[in-house]
Tab-separated table of C-alpha atoms in Angstrom:
chain	number	residue	atom	x	y	z
A	58	UNK	CA	100.737	-66.977	96.849
A	59	UNK	CA	98.175	-64.209	97.370
A	60	UNK	CA	97.073	-63.257	100.857
A	61	UNK	CA	97.316	-61.022	103.895
A	62	UNK	CA	100.215	-62.845	105.524
A	63	UNK	CA	103.526	-61.049	105.632
A	64	UNK	CA	105.887	-62.652	103.163
A	65	UNK	CA	103.243	-63.775	100.654
A	66	UNK	CA	104.266	-63.290	97.016
A	67	UNK	CA	101.436	-60.792	96.556
A	68	UNK	CA	100.508	-59.241	99.889
A	69	UNK	CA	97.034	-57.676	100.209
A	70	UNK	CA	96.927	-55.940	103.610
A	71	UNK	CA	93.167	-56.031	104.129
A	72	UNK	CA	91.345	-57.535	107.091
A	73	UNK	CA	88.823	-59.537	105.026
A	74	UNK	CA	91.565	-61.196	102.951
A	75	UNK	CA	92.805	-64.473	104.452
A	76	UNK	CA	96.480	-64.905	105.319
A	77	UNK	CA	96.829	-67.463	102.516
A	78	UNK	CA	93.859	-66.634	100.348
A	79	UNK	CA	94.575	-67.951	96.860
A	80	UNK	CA	97.300	-69.170	94.549
A	81	UNK	CA	97.881	-68.001	90.978
A	82	UNK	CA	99.583	-70.621	88.807
A	83	UNK	CA	100.841	-70.839	85.252
A	84	UNK	CA	99.339	-73.778	83.370
A	85	UNK	CA	100.038	-75.231	79.944
A	86	UNK	CA	97.232	-73.178	78.400
A	87	UNK	CA	97.218	-70.079	80.572
A	88	UNK	CA	96.737	-68.877	84.133
A	89	UNK	CA	94.926	-70.850	86.832
A	90	UNK	CA	93.461	-69.535	90.080
A	91	UNK	CA	93.119	-71.741	93.162
A	92	UNK	CA	91.226	-70.788	96.324
A	93	UNK	CA	93.067	-72.033	99.437
A	94	UNK	CA	90.013	-72.406	101.665
A	95	UNK	CA	89.734	-68.669	102.342
A	96	UNK	CA	87.169	-67.386	104.843
A	97	UNK	CA	85.502	-64.860	102.501
A	98	UNK	CA	85.981	-66.729	99.262
A	99	UNK	CA	87.518	-66.213	95.840
A	100	UNK	CA	85.220	-65.313	92.933
A	101	UNK	CA	85.614	-65.342	89.165
A	102	UNK	CA	82.965	-63.320	87.312
A	103	UNK	CA	80.719	-63.445	90.377
A	104	UNK	CA	80.922	-67.218	90.859
A	105	UNK	CA	82.559	-68.461	94.034
A	106	UNK	CA	85.332	-70.981	93.464
A	107	UNK	CA	85.275	-74.372	95.119
A	108	UNK	CA	88.241	-74.469	97.515
A	109	UNK	CA	91.308	-76.284	96.182
A	110	UNK	CA	89.823	-76.685	92.681
A	111	UNK	CA	91.783	-74.763	90.014
A	112	UNK	CA	89.875	-72.397	87.741
A	113	UNK	CA	91.216	-71.395	84.299
A	114	UNK	CA	91.294	-67.649	83.668
A	115	UNK	CA	90.572	-65.743	80.464
A	116	UNK	CA	91.069	-62.166	79.328
A	117	UNK	CA	88.462	-59.875	80.830
A	118	UNK	CA	87.694	-62.115	83.816
A	119	UNK	CA	86.857	-60.202	86.977
A	120	UNK	CA	88.450	-61.720	90.076
A	121	UNK	CA	87.344	-60.936	93.606
A	122	UNK	CA	89.294	-61.906	96.691
A	123	UNK	CA	86.977	-61.011	99.579
A	124	UNK	CA	86.254	-57.331	98.761
A	125	UNK	CA	89.221	-56.754	96.395
A	126	UNK	CA	88.407	-56.902	92.686
A	127	UNK	CA	91.003	-57.536	89.991
A	128	UNK	CA	90.688	-57.552	86.207
A	129	UNK	CA	92.546	-60.070	84.038
A	130	UNK	CA	94.361	-58.251	81.251
A	131	UNK	CA	97.330	-59.090	79.034
A	132	UNK	CA	98.323	-60.569	75.743
A	133	UNK	CA	96.336	-63.765	76.168
A	134	UNK	CA	97.512	-67.342	76.223
A	135	UNK	CA	101.083	-68.022	75.082
A	136	UNK	CA	99.893	-71.193	73.312
A	137	UNK	CA	102.378	-72.371	70.696
A	138	UNK	CA	104.636	-69.306	70.657
A	139	UNK	CA	108.083	-69.671	72.147
A	140	UNK	CA	108.177	-66.726	74.524
A	141	UNK	CA	109.563	-66.425	78.006
A	142	UNK	CA	106.883	-66.635	80.721
A	143	UNK	CA	105.764	-63.447	82.390
A	144	UNK	CA	107.977	-62.720	85.361
A	145	UNK	CA	106.675	-62.843	88.900
A	146	UNK	CA	107.597	-59.177	89.367
A	147	UNK	CA	105.520	-58.143	86.350
A	148	UNK	CA	102.562	-60.215	87.513
A	149	UNK	CA	102.836	-58.763	91.014
A	150	UNK	CA	102.879	-55.251	89.587
A	151	UNK	CA	99.811	-56.003	87.465
A	152	UNK	CA	97.863	-57.103	90.532
A	153	UNK	CA	99.067	-54.174	92.611
A	154	UNK	CA	98.077	-51.829	89.790
A	155	UNK	CA	94.598	-53.371	89.682
A	156	UNK	CA	94.405	-53.110	93.456
A	157	UNK	CA	95.346	-49.428	93.435
A	158	UNK	CA	92.937	-48.791	90.578
A	159	UNK	CA	90.084	-50.228	92.674
A	160	UNK	CA	91.061	-49.048	96.114
A	161	UNK	CA	93.056	-45.867	95.356
A	162	UNK	CA	92.163	-44.690	91.838
A	163	UNK	CA	94.320	-41.550	92.214
A	164	UNK	CA	97.459	-43.549	93.083
A	165	UNK	CA	99.259	-43.663	89.735
A	166	UNK	CA	102.913	-42.990	88.902
A	167	UNK	CA	103.651	-39.312	88.355
A	168	UNK	CA	106.528	-36.991	87.523
A	169	UNK	CA	106.831	-34.021	89.853
A	170	UNK	CA	108.897	-30.966	88.952
A	171	UNK	CA	111.159	-30.556	91.987
A	172	UNK	CA	113.309	-27.689	90.661
A	173	UNK	CA	113.193	-25.328	87.696
A	174	UNK	CA	110.847	-22.987	85.835
A	175	UNK	CA	107.811	-25.297	86.158
A	176	UNK	CA	108.278	-25.997	89.872
A	177	UNK	CA	105.290	-27.861	91.317
A	178	UNK	CA	103.868	-29.066	87.997
A	179	UNK	CA	103.063	-32.765	87.663
A	180	UNK	CA	102.630	-35.282	84.866
A	181	UNK	CA	100.379	-38.250	85.751
A	182	UNK	CA	101.253	-41.463	83.906
A	183	UNK	CA	97.739	-42.861	84.025
A	184	UNK	CA	97.564	-45.118	80.969
A	185	UNK	CA	99.670	-48.276	80.677
A	186	UNK	CA	101.486	-48.389	77.325
A	187	UNK	CA	101.030	-44.676	76.627
A	188	UNK	CA	104.136	-42.641	75.838
A	189	UNK	CA	104.302	-39.249	77.549
A	190	UNK	CA	106.659	-36.629	76.168
A	191	UNK	CA	108.336	-33.859	78.133
A	192	UNK	CA	109.965	-30.859	76.504
A	193	UNK	CA	109.751	-27.224	75.496
A	194	UNK	CA	107.453	-27.798	72.522
A	195	UNK	CA	103.728	-27.110	72.649
A	196	UNK	CA	102.894	-30.677	71.576
A	197	UNK	CA	104.425	-32.308	74.641
A	198	UNK	CA	102.338	-33.808	77.417
A	199	UNK	CA	104.231	-31.645	79.892
A	200	UNK	CA	105.492	-28.338	78.511
A	201	UNK	CA	108.383	-26.823	80.462
A	202	UNK	CA	109.618	-23.282	79.631
A	203	UNK	CA	113.279	-24.237	80.010
A	204	UNK	CA	115.649	-22.807	77.370
A	205	UNK	CA	118.153	-25.619	78.029
A	206	UNK	CA	115.544	-28.256	77.247
A	207	UNK	CA	114.889	-29.565	73.730
A	208	UNK	CA	111.477	-29.208	72.110
A	209	UNK	CA	110.920	-32.944	72.627
A	210	UNK	CA	113.461	-33.849	75.244
A	211	UNK	CA	112.474	-37.184	76.812
A	212	UNK	CA	109.763	-39.801	76.702
A	213	UNK	CA	108.243	-41.664	79.645
A	214	UNK	CA	106.251	-44.879	79.358
A	215	UNK	CA	104.366	-46.719	82.049
A	216	UNK	CA	104.427	-50.482	81.542
A	217	UNK	CA	103.309	-53.431	83.635
A	218	UNK	CA	106.874	-53.935	84.840
A	219	UNK	CA	107.539	-50.285	85.728
A	220	UNK	CA	108.111	-46.790	84.387
A	221	UNK	CA	110.738	-46.321	81.656
A	222	UNK	CA	112.487	-43.201	80.366
A	223	UNK	CA	114.120	-42.645	76.982
A	224	UNK	CA	116.177	-39.697	75.729
A	225	UNK	CA	114.785	-38.343	72.431
A	226	UNK	CA	118.215	-37.284	71.101
A	227	UNK	CA	118.078	-34.123	73.176
A	228	UNK	CA	120.817	-31.519	73.015
A	229	UNK	CA	121.776	-31.630	76.705
A	230	UNK	CA	120.784	-35.200	77.488
A	231	UNK	CA	118.963	-36.738	80.441
A	232	UNK	CA	120.609	-37.285	83.802
A	233	UNK	CA	119.188	-39.999	86.070
A	234	UNK	CA	120.509	-39.916	89.631
A	235	UNK	CA	123.469	-37.880	88.368
A	236	UNK	CA	124.403	-40.203	85.483
A	237	UNK	CA	123.731	-39.483	81.829
A	238	UNK	CA	121.255	-41.797	80.143
A	239	UNK	CA	122.813	-43.937	77.407
A	240	UNK	CA	119.763	-46.067	76.651
A	241	UNK	CA	116.229	-46.688	77.792
A	242	UNK	CA	116.149	-47.153	81.549
A	243	UNK	CA	113.644	-48.420	84.083
A	244	UNK	CA	112.994	-45.980	86.923
A	245	UNK	CA	112.355	-46.641	90.599
A	246	UNK	CA	110.227	-44.717	93.043
A	247	UNK	CA	112.139	-41.652	94.231
A	248	UNK	CA	114.534	-41.452	91.270
A	249	UNK	CA	115.555	-37.892	90.347
A	250	UNK	CA	116.075	-36.868	86.713
A	251	UNK	CA	117.472	-33.678	85.266
A	252	UNK	CA	116.436	-32.315	81.877
A	253	UNK	CA	118.127	-29.000	81.088
A	254	UNK	CA	117.782	-26.847	84.215
A	255	UNK	CA	114.720	-28.744	85.448
A	256	UNK	CA	114.735	-31.572	87.988
A	257	UNK	CA	111.983	-34.185	88.136
A	258	UNK	CA	111.208	-36.733	90.829
A	259	UNK	CA	109.323	-39.939	90.059
A	260	UNK	CA	106.654	-40.937	92.573
A	261	UNK	CA	105.563	-44.496	91.839
A	262	UNK	CA	103.267	-45.936	94.551
A	263	UNK	CA	103.168	-49.356	92.895
A	264	UNK	CA	106.964	-49.691	92.917
A	265	UNK	CA	107.101	-48.326	96.475
A	266	UNK	CA	104.540	-50.867	97.684
A	267	UNK	CA	106.345	-53.801	96.065
A	268	UNK	CA	109.706	-52.704	97.495
A	269	UNK	CA	108.179	-52.435	100.963
A	270	UNK	CA	106.884	-55.985	100.576
A	271	UNK	CA	110.379	-57.165	99.608
A	272	UNK	CA	111.942	-55.371	102.593
A	273	UNK	CA	109.440	-56.918	104.987
A	274	UNK	CA	110.143	-60.352	103.546
A	275	UNK	CA	113.911	-59.779	103.858
A	276	UNK	CA	113.562	-58.690	107.499
A	277	UNK	CA	111.410	-61.732	108.228
A	278	UNK	CA	114.096	-63.951	106.697
A	279	UNK	CA	116.804	-62.311	108.822
A	280	UNK	CA	114.701	-62.818	111.962
A	281	UNK	CA	114.225	-66.484	111.092
A	282	UNK	CA	117.975	-66.897	110.616
A	283	UNK	CA	118.696	-65.179	113.952
A	284	UNK	CA	116.195	-67.442	115.703
A	285	UNK	CA	117.723	-70.530	114.094
A	286	UNK	CA	121.184	-69.388	115.235
A	287	UNK	CA	120.002	-68.960	118.827
A	288	UNK	CA	118.403	-72.399	118.772
A	289	UNK	CA	121.594	-73.929	117.415
A	290	UNK	CA	123.636	-72.248	120.162
A	291	UNK	CA	121.249	-73.535	122.797
A	292	UNK	CA	121.364	-77.024	121.314
A	293	UNK	CA	125.158	-77.033	121.618
A	294	UNK	CA	125.188	-76.001	125.296
A	295	UNK	CA	124.962	-79.100	127.571
A	296	UNK	CA	123.915	-77.034	130.582
A	297	UNK	CA	120.961	-75.473	128.695
A	298	UNK	CA	119.962	-78.869	127.304
A	299	UNK	CA	119.932	-80.380	130.824
A	300	UNK	CA	118.004	-77.441	132.213
A	301	UNK	CA	120.814	-76.524	134.640
A	302	UNK	CA	121.400	-72.950	135.711
A	303	UNK	CA	125.056	-71.922	135.661
A	304	UNK	CA	125.880	-69.887	138.776
A	305	UNK	CA	129.161	-68.095	139.534
A	306	UNK	CA	131.524	-69.606	142.098
A	307	UNK	CA	131.238	-67.736	145.407
A	308	UNK	CA	134.970	-67.908	146.076
A	309	UNK	CA	135.745	-66.437	142.680
A	310	UNK	CA	133.091	-63.786	143.246
A	311	UNK	CA	134.563	-62.925	146.662
A	312	UNK	CA	138.016	-62.557	145.167
A	313	UNK	CA	136.594	-60.418	142.366
A	314	UNK	CA	134.835	-58.136	144.850
A	315	UNK	CA	137.987	-57.793	146.944
A	316	UNK	CA	140.138	-56.985	143.932
A	317	UNK	CA	137.585	-54.440	142.665
A	318	UNK	CA	137.444	-52.753	146.062
A	319	UNK	CA	141.235	-52.523	146.183
A	320	UNK	CA	141.554	-50.770	142.845
A	321	UNK	CA	142.265	-47.050	143.418
A	322	UNK	CA	141.072	-46.065	139.927
A	323	UNK	CA	137.520	-47.336	140.437
A	324	UNK	CA	135.003	-44.538	140.051
A	325	UNK	CA	132.094	-43.889	142.370
A	326	UNK	CA	129.499	-45.061	139.867
A	327	UNK	CA	130.780	-48.665	139.987
A	328	UNK	CA	131.078	-48.990	143.800
A	329	UNK	CA	127.388	-49.555	144.578
A	330	UNK	CA	127.388	-52.531	142.203
A	331	UNK	CA	130.398	-54.008	144.060
A	332	UNK	CA	128.651	-53.552	147.418
A	333	UNK	CA	125.546	-55.199	145.992
A	334	UNK	CA	127.603	-58.234	144.993
A	335	UNK	CA	129.127	-58.380	148.479
A	336	UNK	CA	125.708	-58.397	150.117
A	337	UNK	CA	124.731	-61.448	148.131
A	338	UNK	CA	127.613	-63.569	149.484
A	339	UNK	CA	126.645	-66.281	152.035
A	340	UNK	CA	127.507	-65.423	155.642
A	341	UNK	CA	128.317	-68.655	157.499
A	342	UNK	CA	129.371	-67.103	160.900
A	343	UNK	CA	125.970	-66.047	162.372
A	344	UNK	CA	124.234	-69.204	161.113
A	345	UNK	CA	126.830	-71.503	162.763
A	346	UNK	CA	126.556	-69.576	166.023
A	347	UNK	CA	122.786	-69.963	166.095
A	348	UNK	CA	123.010	-73.731	165.490
A	349	UNK	CA	125.513	-74.196	168.358
A	350	UNK	CA	123.342	-72.113	170.696
A	351	UNK	CA	120.273	-74.218	169.880
A	352	UNK	CA	122.161	-77.470	170.579
A	353	UNK	CA	123.412	-76.174	173.948
A	354	UNK	CA	119.900	-75.020	174.885
A	355	UNK	CA	118.425	-78.432	174.028
A	356	UNK	CA	121.131	-80.093	176.177
A	357	UNK	CA	120.293	-77.886	179.166
A	358	UNK	CA	116.578	-78.621	178.837
A	359	UNK	CA	117.232	-82.386	178.614
A	360	UNK	CA	119.449	-82.299	181.692
A	361	UNK	CA	116.814	-80.355	183.664
A	362	UNK	CA	114.057	-82.785	182.727
A	363	UNK	CA	116.123	-85.828	183.688
A	364	UNK	CA	116.981	-84.230	187.035
A	365	UNK	CA	113.321	-83.461	187.816
A	366	UNK	CA	112.107	-86.934	186.794
A	367	UNK	CA	114.892	-88.610	188.808
A	368	UNK	CA	113.960	-86.718	191.925
């Protein structure tokens, strides 16, 4: 699902994108795109799709969801080859990468030197599939004057499913989040690596964006579960089902107030609350007195009227 709604598989937070804008599906012969009746339309190569009619996609197709343009790239149709289908995470990253390339062309993964001789230097991983080398040698993409670093120390590659690092048989190895690299490893946004005496931090906006989407979806799921739990609790309470309000017994409340007032250890901060409870108790004495007085008065008036009429 592609759309603006929180929790969509591929969330595009733009006002002109519908909440449920389009659906991308895997068919027998390739990818299909389906417009879900969006307000601003879904276009393939400039032609607006008929809502709820699937359109087959080909390499090089330009997709437009409202004002967001995406380019179809990849290895083509799987056809007869027995290969595992492209994962949802990889597809999501492809679309996010296209989105960032259109909307934020400068937002690409980058390695930032956080500590060491080349403090502040950056290596932008702009090209997907390109291998970037870091080391002391002049032929590296990022040259670091660190004596503890090998001439070609490590290699970084940006792929559709993330950024990967590989140790190039360096003398002192590569540490990722404090642990020595034993094999090629996928990196996450914010990961810290150490090569020799130099520390690098990976800043990957695509990975960060996808993780934020996952966190939002997880929070939404927790909220739904909490709401379902509250509804279940209410459904099991006969008083709530009948719409009855459960009030405390006044005798129990009176006893509670008396016992609280008699406690010597009660602090001053809790006494006003006790007095407030006492003021809310019904006072039957004055009301009964007023009723009796009214009855007596009516009796006197009746007697006077009968005496006057009789005379």
